[in-house]
PDB file of C-alpha atoms and ligand atoms in Angstrom:
ATOM      1  CA  MET A   1      88.751 122.298  93.734  1.00  0.00           C
ATOM      2  CA  ASN A   2      87.898 118.014  93.196  1.00  0.00           C
ATOM      3  CA  LYS A   3      90.250 116.024  90.234  1.00  0.00           C
ATOM      4  CA  THR A   4      89.800 112.389  89.125  1.00  0.00           C
ATOM      5  CA  ILE A   5      91.752 109.785  90.736  1.00  0.00           C
ATOM      6  CA  TYR A   6      92.438 106.852  88.806  1.00  0.00           C
ATOM      7  CA  PHE A   7      93.426 103.288  89.783  1.00  0.00           C
ATOM      8  CA  ILE A   8      94.419 101.669  87.093  1.00  0.00           C
ATOM      9  CA  ALA A   9      94.583  98.194  87.961  1.00  0.00           C
ATOM     10  CA  ASN A  10      97.693  96.782  85.156  1.00  0.00           C
ATOM     11  CA  TRP A  11      97.176  92.795  85.276  1.00  0.00           C
ATOM     12  CA  LYS A  12     100.322  92.022  83.110  1.00  0.00           C
ATOM     13  CA  MET A  13     100.530  88.508  82.456  1.00  0.00           C
ATOM     14  CA  ASN A  14      98.102  87.486  85.182  1.00  0.00           C
ATOM     15  CA  GLY A  15      94.509  86.350  85.301  1.00  0.00           C
ATOM     16  CA  ASN A  16      92.138  84.214  83.394  1.00  0.00           C
ATOM     17  CA  HIS A  17      88.665  83.825  83.167  1.00  0.00           C
ATOM     18  CA  ASN A  18      87.595  83.472  86.244  1.00  0.00           C
ATOM     19  CA  SER A  19      89.344  86.332  87.196  1.00  0.00           C
ATOM     20  CA  ILE A  20      86.092  88.355  86.650  1.00  0.00           C
ATOM     21  CA  LYS A  21      85.026  88.490  89.717  1.00  0.00           C
ATOM     22  CA  GLU A  22      87.756  90.296  91.199  1.00  0.00           C
ATOM     23  CA  ILE A  23      86.395  93.269  88.648  1.00  0.00           C
ATOM     24  CA  GLU A  24      82.537  91.947  89.946  1.00  0.00           C
ATOM     25  CA  ARG A  25      83.663  93.004  93.282  1.00  0.00           C
ATOM     26  CA  VAL A  26      84.892  96.036  92.653  1.00  0.00           C
ATOM     27  CA  PHE A  27      82.167  96.993  91.125  1.00  0.00           C
ATOM     28  CA  ASN A  28      80.125  95.721  93.879  1.00  0.00           C
ATOM     29  CA  PHE A  29      81.932  97.924  95.926  1.00  0.00           C
ATOM     30  CA  LEU A  30      81.947 101.000  93.320  1.00  0.00           C
ATOM     31  CA  LYS A  31      77.771 100.391  93.192  1.00  0.00           C
ATOM     32  CA  LYS A  32      77.455 100.837  97.113  1.00  0.00           C
ATOM     33  CA  ASN A  33      79.991 103.481  97.483  1.00  0.00           C
ATOM     34  CA  ALA A  34      79.225 106.606  95.624  1.00  0.00           C
ATOM     35  CA  ILE A  35      80.929 108.935  97.969  1.00  0.00           C
ATOM     36  CA  TYR A  36      83.863 107.976  95.733  1.00  0.00           C
ATOM     37  CA  LYS A  37      82.902 110.185  93.109  1.00  0.00           C
ATOM     38  CA  PHE A  38      86.081 112.527  91.903  1.00  0.00           C
ATOM     39  CA  LYS A  39      87.611 108.500  90.985  1.00  0.00           C
ATOM     40  CA  LYS A  40      88.201 106.526  87.372  1.00  0.00           C
ATOM     41  CA  ILE A  41      88.795 102.519  88.079  1.00  0.00           C
ATOM     42  CA  ILE A  42      90.195 100.816  85.006  1.00  0.00           C
ATOM     43  CA  PHE A  43      90.898  97.248  84.375  1.00  0.00           C
ATOM     44  CA  CYS A  44      94.116  96.260  81.403  1.00  0.00           C
ATOM     45  CA  PRO A  45      93.519  92.496  82.367  1.00  0.00           C
ATOM     46  CA  PRO A  46      95.534  90.717  78.709  1.00  0.00           C
ATOM     47  CA  VAL A  47      93.751  91.092  76.022  1.00  0.00           C
ATOM     48  CA  ASN A  48      91.966  87.640  75.235  1.00  0.00           C
ATOM     49  CA  LEU A  49      89.696  87.879  78.063  1.00  0.00           C
ATOM     50  CA  LEU A  50      89.211  91.655  77.235  1.00  0.00           C
ATOM     51  CA  SER A  51      85.369  91.163  75.110  1.00  0.00           C
ATOM     52  CA  SER A  52      84.001  88.649  77.573  1.00  0.00           C
ATOM     53  CA  PHE A  53      84.770  90.826  80.774  1.00  0.00           C
ATOM     54  CA  SER A  54      83.942  94.022  79.042  1.00  0.00           C
ATOM     55  CA  GLU A  55      80.645  92.173  77.389  1.00  0.00           C
ATOM     56  CA  LYS A  56      79.718  90.980  80.984  1.00  0.00           C
ATOM     57  CA  ILE A  57      80.404  94.411  82.602  1.00  0.00           C
ATOM     58  CA  LYS A  58      79.164  97.314  81.217  1.00  0.00           C
ATOM     59  CA  SER A  59      78.962 100.015  83.793  1.00  0.00           C
ATOM     60  CA  ARG A  60      80.679 103.721  84.155  1.00  0.00           C
ATOM     61  CA  LEU A  61      82.314 102.640  86.985  1.00  0.00           C
ATOM     62  CA  ILE A  62      84.132 100.316  85.039  1.00  0.00           C
ATOM     63  CA  ASP A  63      86.602 100.978  81.975  1.00  0.00           C
ATOM     64  CA  PHE A  64      88.482  98.602  80.298  1.00  0.00           C
ATOM     65  CA  GLY A  65      92.380  99.156  79.221  1.00  0.00           C
ATOM     66  CA  THR A  66      94.345  97.268  76.627  1.00  0.00           C
ATOM     67  CA  GLN A  67      98.490  96.550  77.871  1.00  0.00           C
ATOM     68  CA  ASP A  68      99.394  96.426  73.789  1.00  0.00           C
ATOM     69  CA  ILE A  69      98.634  98.548  70.758  1.00  0.00           C
ATOM     70  CA  SER A  70      99.665  97.759  67.394  1.00  0.00           C
ATOM     71  CA  LYS A  71     101.871  99.899  65.778  1.00  0.00           C
ATOM     72  CA  ILE A  72     100.528  98.698  61.934  1.00  0.00           C
ATOM     73  CA  ASN A  73      98.306 102.156  61.537  1.00  0.00           C
ATOM     74  CA  ILE A  74      95.419 100.002  59.213  1.00  0.00           C
ATOM     75  CA  SER A  75      92.156  98.710  61.148  1.00  0.00           C
ATOM     76  CA  ASN A  76      92.940  95.039  59.393  1.00  0.00           C
ATOM     77  CA  GLY A  77      95.203  93.694  56.755  1.00  0.00           C
ATOM     78  CA  PRO A  78      97.800  90.952  56.120  1.00  0.00           C
ATOM     79  CA  TYR A  79      99.928  91.244  59.767  1.00  0.00           C
ATOM     80  CA  THR A  80     100.301  87.826  61.790  1.00  0.00           C
ATOM     81  CA  GLY A  81      99.649  88.667  65.139  1.00  0.00           C
ATOM     82  CA  GLN A  82      98.565  91.639  65.210  1.00  0.00           C
ATOM     83  CA  LEU A  83      95.966  93.500  67.065  1.00  0.00           C
ATOM     84  CA  SER A  84      94.531  96.694  65.322  1.00  0.00           C
ATOM     85  CA  ALA A  85      93.293 100.139  67.518  1.00  0.00           C
ATOM     86  CA  LYS A  86      90.301  99.232  65.969  1.00  0.00           C
ATOM     87  CA  MET A  87      90.045  95.384  66.871  1.00  0.00           C
ATOM     88  CA  LEU A  88      90.905  96.831  70.527  1.00  0.00           C
ATOM     89  CA  LYS A  89      88.228  99.060  70.761  1.00  0.00           C
ATOM     90  CA  GLU A  90      85.508  95.794  69.882  1.00  0.00           C
ATOM     91  CA  THR A  91      86.806  94.838  72.641  1.00  0.00           C
ATOM     92  CA  GLY A  92      85.630  97.220  74.892  1.00  0.00           C
ATOM     93  CA  ALA A  93      89.013  98.931  75.139  1.00  0.00           C
ATOM     94  CA  ASN A  94      89.214 102.544  75.788  1.00  0.00           C
ATOM     95  CA  TYR A  95      92.542 103.525  77.027  1.00  0.00           C
ATOM     96  CA  VAL A  96      96.169 101.531  76.241  1.00  0.00           C
ATOM     97  CA  ILE A  97      99.074 100.945  78.047  1.00  0.00           C
ATOM     98  CA  ILE A  98     102.484 102.176  75.759  1.00  0.00           C
ATOM     99  CA  GLY A  99     105.603 102.705  76.823  1.00  0.00           C
ATOM    100  CA  HIS A 100     105.874 100.318  79.770  1.00  0.00           C
ATOM    101  CA  SER A 101     109.408  99.269  80.797  1.00  0.00           C
ATOM    102  CA  GLU A 102     108.838  95.290  80.380  1.00  0.00           C
ATOM    103  CA  LYS A 103     107.867  95.872  77.357  1.00  0.00           C
ATOM    104  CA  ARG A 104     110.153  98.362  76.707  1.00  0.00           C
ATOM    105  CA  ILE A 105     113.017  95.945  77.348  1.00  0.00           C
ATOM    106  CA  ILE A 106     111.212  93.718  74.997  1.00  0.00           C
ATOM    107  CA  ASP A 107     110.269  95.386  71.548  1.00  0.00           C
ATOM    108  CA  GLU A 108     108.906  98.734  72.860  1.00  0.00           C
ATOM    109  CA  ASP A 109     111.872 101.704  71.153  1.00  0.00           C
ATOM    110  CA  PHE A 110     111.397 105.052  71.549  1.00  0.00           C
ATOM    111  CA  LYS A 111     110.333 105.196  67.438  1.00  0.00           C
ATOM    112  CA  THR A 112     107.615 102.242  67.992  1.00  0.00           C
ATOM    113  CA  ILE A 113     106.181 104.084  71.405  1.00  0.00           C
ATOM    114  CA  LYS A 114     105.490 107.055  69.346  1.00  0.00           C
ATOM    115  CA  GLU A 115     103.795 105.340  66.087  1.00  0.00           C
ATOM    116  CA  LYS A 116     101.236 103.781  68.848  1.00  0.00           C
ATOM    117  CA  ILE A 117     100.506 106.798  70.951  1.00  0.00           C
ATOM    118  CA  ASN A 118     100.055 108.958  67.967  1.00  0.00           C
ATOM    119  CA  ILE A 119      97.770 105.530  66.343  1.00  0.00           C
ATOM    120  CA  ALA A 120      95.694 105.365  69.792  1.00  0.00           C
ATOM    121  CA  LEU A 121      94.756 108.908  69.949  1.00  0.00           C
ATOM    122  CA  LYS A 122      94.531 108.918  66.318  1.00  0.00           C
ATOM    123  CA  ASN A 123      91.660 106.668  67.025  1.00  0.00           C
ATOM    124  CA  LYS A 124      90.368 107.735  70.114  1.00  0.00           C
ATOM    125  CA  LEU A 125      92.121 105.272  72.674  1.00  0.00           C
ATOM    126  CA  LYS A 126      93.374 107.495  75.694  1.00  0.00           C
ATOM    127  CA  VAL A 127      96.743 106.797  76.709  1.00  0.00           C
ATOM    128  CA  ILE A 128      98.186 105.373  80.049  1.00  0.00           C
ATOM    129  CA  PHE A 129     102.116 106.494  78.432  1.00  0.00           C
ATOM    130  CA  CYS A 130     104.813 105.065  81.238  1.00  0.00           C
ATOM    131  CA  ILE A 131     108.215 106.777  81.888  1.00  0.00           C
ATOM    132  CA  GLY A 132     110.459 105.860  84.518  1.00  0.00           C
ATOM    133  CA  GLU A 133     114.304 105.334  85.448  1.00  0.00           C
ATOM    134  CA  ASN A 134     116.403 102.435  85.934  1.00  0.00           C
ATOM    135  CA  LEU A 135     118.134 101.752  88.922  1.00  0.00           C
ATOM    136  CA  SER A 136     121.960 103.391  87.635  1.00  0.00           C
ATOM    137  CA  GLN A 137     120.456 105.900  86.340  1.00  0.00           C
ATOM    138  CA  LYS A 138     118.664 106.808  89.230  1.00  0.00           C
ATOM    139  CA  ASN A 139     122.330 106.345  91.627  1.00  0.00           C
ATOM    140  CA  ASN A 140     124.049 107.881  88.612  1.00  0.00           C
ATOM    141  CA  GLY A 141     121.125 111.566  89.170  1.00  0.00           C
ATOM    142  CA  ILE A 142     120.136 110.966  85.698  1.00  0.00           C
ATOM    143  CA  SER A 143     116.112 110.435  86.597  1.00  0.00           C
ATOM    144  CA  LEU A 144     115.011 113.603  84.942  1.00  0.00           C
ATOM    145  CA  LYS A 145     117.476 114.128  82.082  1.00  0.00           C
ATOM    146  CA  VAL A 146     115.542 110.013  81.107  1.00  0.00           C
ATOM    147  CA  LEU A 147     112.414 110.995  81.457  1.00  0.00           C
ATOM    148  CA  LYS A 148     112.558 114.022  80.064  1.00  0.00           C
ATOM    149  CA  LYS A 149     114.066 111.968  76.777  1.00  0.00           C
ATOM    150  CA  GLN A 150     111.375 109.269  76.625  1.00  0.00           C
ATOM    151  CA  ILE A 151     108.798 112.436  76.539  1.00  0.00           C
ATOM    152  CA  LEU A 152     110.945 114.235  74.098  1.00  0.00           C
ATOM    153  CA  SER A 153     111.041 110.984  71.642  1.00  0.00           C
ATOM    154  CA  SER A 154     107.897 109.705  72.260  1.00  0.00           C
ATOM    155  CA  LEU A 155     105.189 113.170  72.898  1.00  0.00           C
ATOM    156  CA  ASP A 156     105.008 114.595  68.991  1.00  0.00           C
ATOM    157  CA  LYS A 157     104.340 117.886  70.051  1.00  0.00           C
ATOM    158  CA  LYS A 158     101.469 118.623  67.055  1.00  0.00           C
ATOM    159  CA  LYS A 159      99.843 115.249  67.981  1.00  0.00           C
ATOM    160  CA  ILE A 160      99.173 114.730  70.891  1.00  0.00           C
ATOM    161  CA  ASN A 161      96.537 116.158  73.306  1.00  0.00           C
ATOM    162  CA  PHE A 162      96.976 116.030  77.090  1.00  0.00           C
ATOM    163  CA  ASP A 163      92.925 116.072  77.668  1.00  0.00           C
ATOM    164  CA  ASN A 164      93.927 111.978  76.507  1.00  0.00           C
ATOM    165  CA  LEU A 165      97.409 111.081  77.957  1.00  0.00           C
ATOM    166  CA  ILE A 166      97.665 110.140  81.532  1.00  0.00           C
ATOM    167  CA  ILE A 167     102.030 109.809  81.927  1.00  0.00           C
ATOM    168  CA  ALA A 168     102.459 107.366  84.597  1.00  0.00           C
ATOM    169  CA  TYR A 169     106.364 108.002  86.011  1.00  0.00           C
ATOM    170  CA  GLU A 170     106.877 104.553  87.509  1.00  0.00           C
ATOM    171  CA  PRO A 171     110.630 103.713  88.530  1.00  0.00           C
ATOM    172  CA  ILE A 172     111.608 100.934  87.254  1.00  0.00           C
ATOM    173  CA  TRP A 173     113.242  99.611  90.434  1.00  0.00           C
ATOM    174  CA  SER A 174     110.805 100.182  92.041  1.00  0.00           C
ATOM    175  CA  ILE A 175     108.067  97.711  89.756  1.00  0.00           C
ATOM    176  CA  GLY A 176     107.377  94.669  91.885  1.00  0.00           C
ATOM    177  CA  THR A 177     110.284  95.047  94.477  1.00  0.00           C
ATOM    178  CA  GLY A 178     108.199  96.696  97.438  1.00  0.00           C
ATOM    179  CA  ILE A 179     110.667  99.417  97.474  1.00  0.00           C
ATOM    180  CA  VAL A 180     108.552 103.198  96.409  1.00  0.00           C
ATOM    181  CA  PRO A 181     110.777 106.235  96.192  1.00  0.00           C
ATOM    182  CA  SER A 182     110.961 108.580  99.390  1.00  0.00           C
ATOM    183  CA  ASN A 183     108.151 111.743  99.177  1.00  0.00           C
ATOM    184  CA  SER A 184     110.829 114.002  98.781  1.00  0.00           C
ATOM    185  CA  TYR A 185     111.998 112.389  95.602  1.00  0.00           C
ATOM    186  CA  LEU A 186     108.765 111.899  93.757  1.00  0.00           C
ATOM    187  CA  ASP A 187     107.768 116.153  94.735  1.00  0.00           C
ATOM    188  CA  LYS A 188     110.951 116.839  93.107  1.00  0.00           C
ATOM    189  CA  ILE A 189     110.719 114.590  90.080  1.00  0.00           C
ATOM    190  CA  TYR A 190     106.815 115.295  89.596  1.00  0.00           C
ATOM    191  CA  ARG A 191     107.640 119.460  90.253  1.00  0.00           C
ATOM    192  CA  ASN A 192     110.212 119.065  87.762  1.00  0.00           C
ATOM    193  CA  LEU A 193     108.003 116.928  85.121  1.00  0.00           C
ATOM    194  CA  LYS A 194     105.159 119.755  85.058  1.00  0.00           C
ATOM    195  CA  LYS A 195     107.753 122.510  85.038  1.00  0.00           C
ATOM    196  CA  PHE A 196     109.075 120.546  81.516  1.00  0.00           C
ATOM    197  CA  LEU A 197     105.535 119.480  79.890  1.00  0.00           C
ATOM    198  CA  LYS A 198     104.553 123.278  80.737  1.00  0.00           C
ATOM    199  CA  GLU A 199     107.949 124.598  78.631  1.00  0.00           C
ATOM    200  CA  LYS A 200     108.235 121.827  75.716  1.00  0.00           C
ATOM    201  CA  TYR A 201     103.698 121.516  75.203  1.00  0.00           C
ATOM    202  CA  LYS A 202     102.079 124.350  76.887  1.00  0.00           C
ATOM    203  CA  VAL A 203     100.234 122.593  78.825  1.00  0.00           C
ATOM    204  CA  ASN A 204      98.870 123.130  82.100  1.00  0.00           C
ATOM    205  CA  LYS A 205      97.538 121.042  84.193  1.00  0.00           C
ATOM    206  CA  PRO A 206      99.005 117.110  82.745  1.00  0.00           C
ATOM    207  CA  ILE A 207      97.647 114.073  84.497  1.00  0.00           C
ATOM    208  CA  MET A 208      99.879 112.198  85.888  1.00  0.00           C
ATOM    209  CA  ILE A 209     100.139 109.218  87.803  1.00  0.00           C
ATOM    210  CA  TYR A 210     102.331 107.066  89.939  1.00  0.00           C
ATOM    211  CA  GLY A 211     103.332 103.753  89.450  1.00  0.00           C
ATOM    212  CA  GLY A 212     105.208 100.571  91.038  1.00  0.00           C
ATOM    213  CA  SER A 213     104.650  98.882  94.232  1.00  0.00           C
ATOM    214  CA  VAL A 214     101.253 100.528  95.222  1.00  0.00           C
ATOM    215  CA  THR A 215     100.052  98.987  98.148  1.00  0.00           C
ATOM    216  CA  THR A 216      97.259  99.435 101.196  1.00  0.00           C
ATOM    217  CA  ASP A 217      99.568 100.993 103.425  1.00  0.00           C
ATOM    218  CA  ASN A 218     101.322 103.379 101.412  1.00  0.00           C
ATOM    219  CA  VAL A 219      99.443 104.953  99.122  1.00  0.00           C
ATOM    220  CA  ALA A 220      97.938 107.266 101.817  1.00  0.00           C
ATOM    221  CA  THR A 221     101.608 108.583 102.187  1.00  0.00           C
ATOM    222  CA  LEU A 222     102.153 108.795  98.282  1.00  0.00           C
ATOM    223  CA  ARG A 223      98.634 110.603  98.116  1.00  0.00           C
ATOM    224  CA  GLU A 224     100.541 113.387 100.067  1.00  0.00           C
ATOM    225  CA  ILE A 225     101.943 114.228  96.614  1.00  0.00           C
ATOM    226  CA  SER A 226      99.703 117.033  95.086  1.00  0.00           C
ATOM    227  CA  LEU A 227     100.717 116.766  91.832  1.00  0.00           C
ATOM    228  CA  ILE A 228     100.360 112.336  91.312  1.00  0.00           C
ATOM    229  CA  SER A 229      96.279 111.911  90.413  1.00  0.00           C
ATOM    230  CA  GLY A 230      96.200 108.503  90.422  1.00  0.00           C
ATOM    231  CA  PHE A 231      98.513 104.834  90.719  1.00  0.00           C
ATOM    232  CA  LEU A 232      98.850 102.418  87.687  1.00  0.00           C
ATOM    233  CA  ILE A 233      98.678  98.783  90.064  1.00  0.00           C
ATOM    234  CA  GLY A 234     100.202  95.766  89.254  1.00  0.00           C
ATOM    235  CA  GLY A 235     100.469  93.144  91.825  1.00  0.00           C
ATOM    236  CA  ALA A 236      97.718  94.437  94.444  1.00  0.00           C
ATOM    237  CA  SER A 237      95.041  95.654  91.846  1.00  0.00           C
ATOM    238  CA  LEU A 238      94.923  91.493  90.680  1.00  0.00           C
ATOM    239  CA  LYS A 239      92.690  90.239  94.275  1.00  0.00           C
ATOM    240  CA  SER A 240      89.795  92.701  94.700  1.00  0.00           C
ATOM    241  CA  ALA A 241      90.310  93.333  98.556  1.00  0.00           C
ATOM    242  CA  SER A 242      93.765  94.761  98.141  1.00  0.00           C
ATOM    243  CA  PHE A 243      92.861  96.879  94.727  1.00  0.00           C
ATOM    244  CA  ILE A 244      89.163  98.062  96.939  1.00  0.00           C
ATOM    245  CA  LYS A 245      91.205  98.924 100.295  1.00  0.00           C
ATOM    246  CA  ILE A 246      93.723 100.754  98.060  1.00  0.00           C
ATOM    247  CA  ILE A 247      90.603 102.916  96.811  1.00  0.00           C
ATOM    248  CA  LYS A 248      89.304 103.346 100.985  1.00  0.00           C
ATOM    249  CA  ASN A 249      92.557 104.066 101.921  1.00  0.00           C
ATOM    250  CA  TYR A 250      93.481 106.896  99.761  1.00  0.00           C
ATOM    251  CA  PHE A 251      89.509 108.805 100.461  1.00  0.00           C
ATOM    252  CA  ARG A 252      90.017 107.911 103.955  1.00  0.00           C
TER     253      ARG A 252
HETATM  254  P1  PGA B 301     103.203  97.159  90.316  1.00  0.00           P
HETATM  255  O1  PGA B 301     103.792  97.517  89.202  1.00  0.00           O
HETATM  256  O2  PGA B 301     102.159  97.314  91.047  1.00  0.00           O
HETATM  257  O3  PGA B 301     103.444  95.024  90.647  1.00  0.00           O
HETATM  258  O4  PGA B 301     104.661  96.928  90.848  1.00  0.00           O
HETATM  259  C1  PGA B 301     103.608  98.566  88.994  1.00  0.00           C
HETATM  260  C2  PGA B 301     103.455  98.604  87.052  1.00  0.00           C
HETATM  261  O5  PGA B 301     104.269  97.621  86.135  1.00  0.00           O
HETATM  262  O6  PGA B 301     102.845  98.850  86.864  1.00  0.00           O
END
């Protein structure tokens, strides 16, 4: 069966109003290449660009997401600097990235991540939930233990609808480093995660993707891991040429 493959562009703190041209190029490519049917393309630019980008590209071929959401569970109020789920939806976003390691080290602890996930889902924003171990955890052989803890402490058994949650496994030692885990390492991780999610959450087909130094060169190798349903792409998503090539190389 053909499953949906996700290509999610995480622009982090990059891009400006001119960067719409990168998304327009991807859009034109998608329009011309309807053969790539079973895929979802999601751009997560910085929030200051979201409204204007989503106004310019109104098409089912491209979705938008934000890189953060307030943990305050109301739509409006006296909370300086916060953006509520309602406000984010008004920018055109349908997705939100939560639990990214670059955010965890600044201000997202387990409790905050859990609150954000619940608020997002309640407000019909789909969640891209990031998990990942660091290098010393990997070297100490505790990767799976770390990942399971991240999942258990943030996914509320009673509140999670797994149709609206994408789990992005992003080993921290792989993000922005050019180092990608071997397929045997990834295979073991994804198999174990699937088993764990089935045991703990009774979910049969969790949507699991990979992130960390995905490029035009390694995407075909990563494709061999059948439990991977797509990618969270940082650096290589900033330019349309490499982002398009990643999609092409995946489906080749
Ligand atoms: P990278 O970033 O592709 O630049 O490694 C991925 C991510 O952090 O989501």
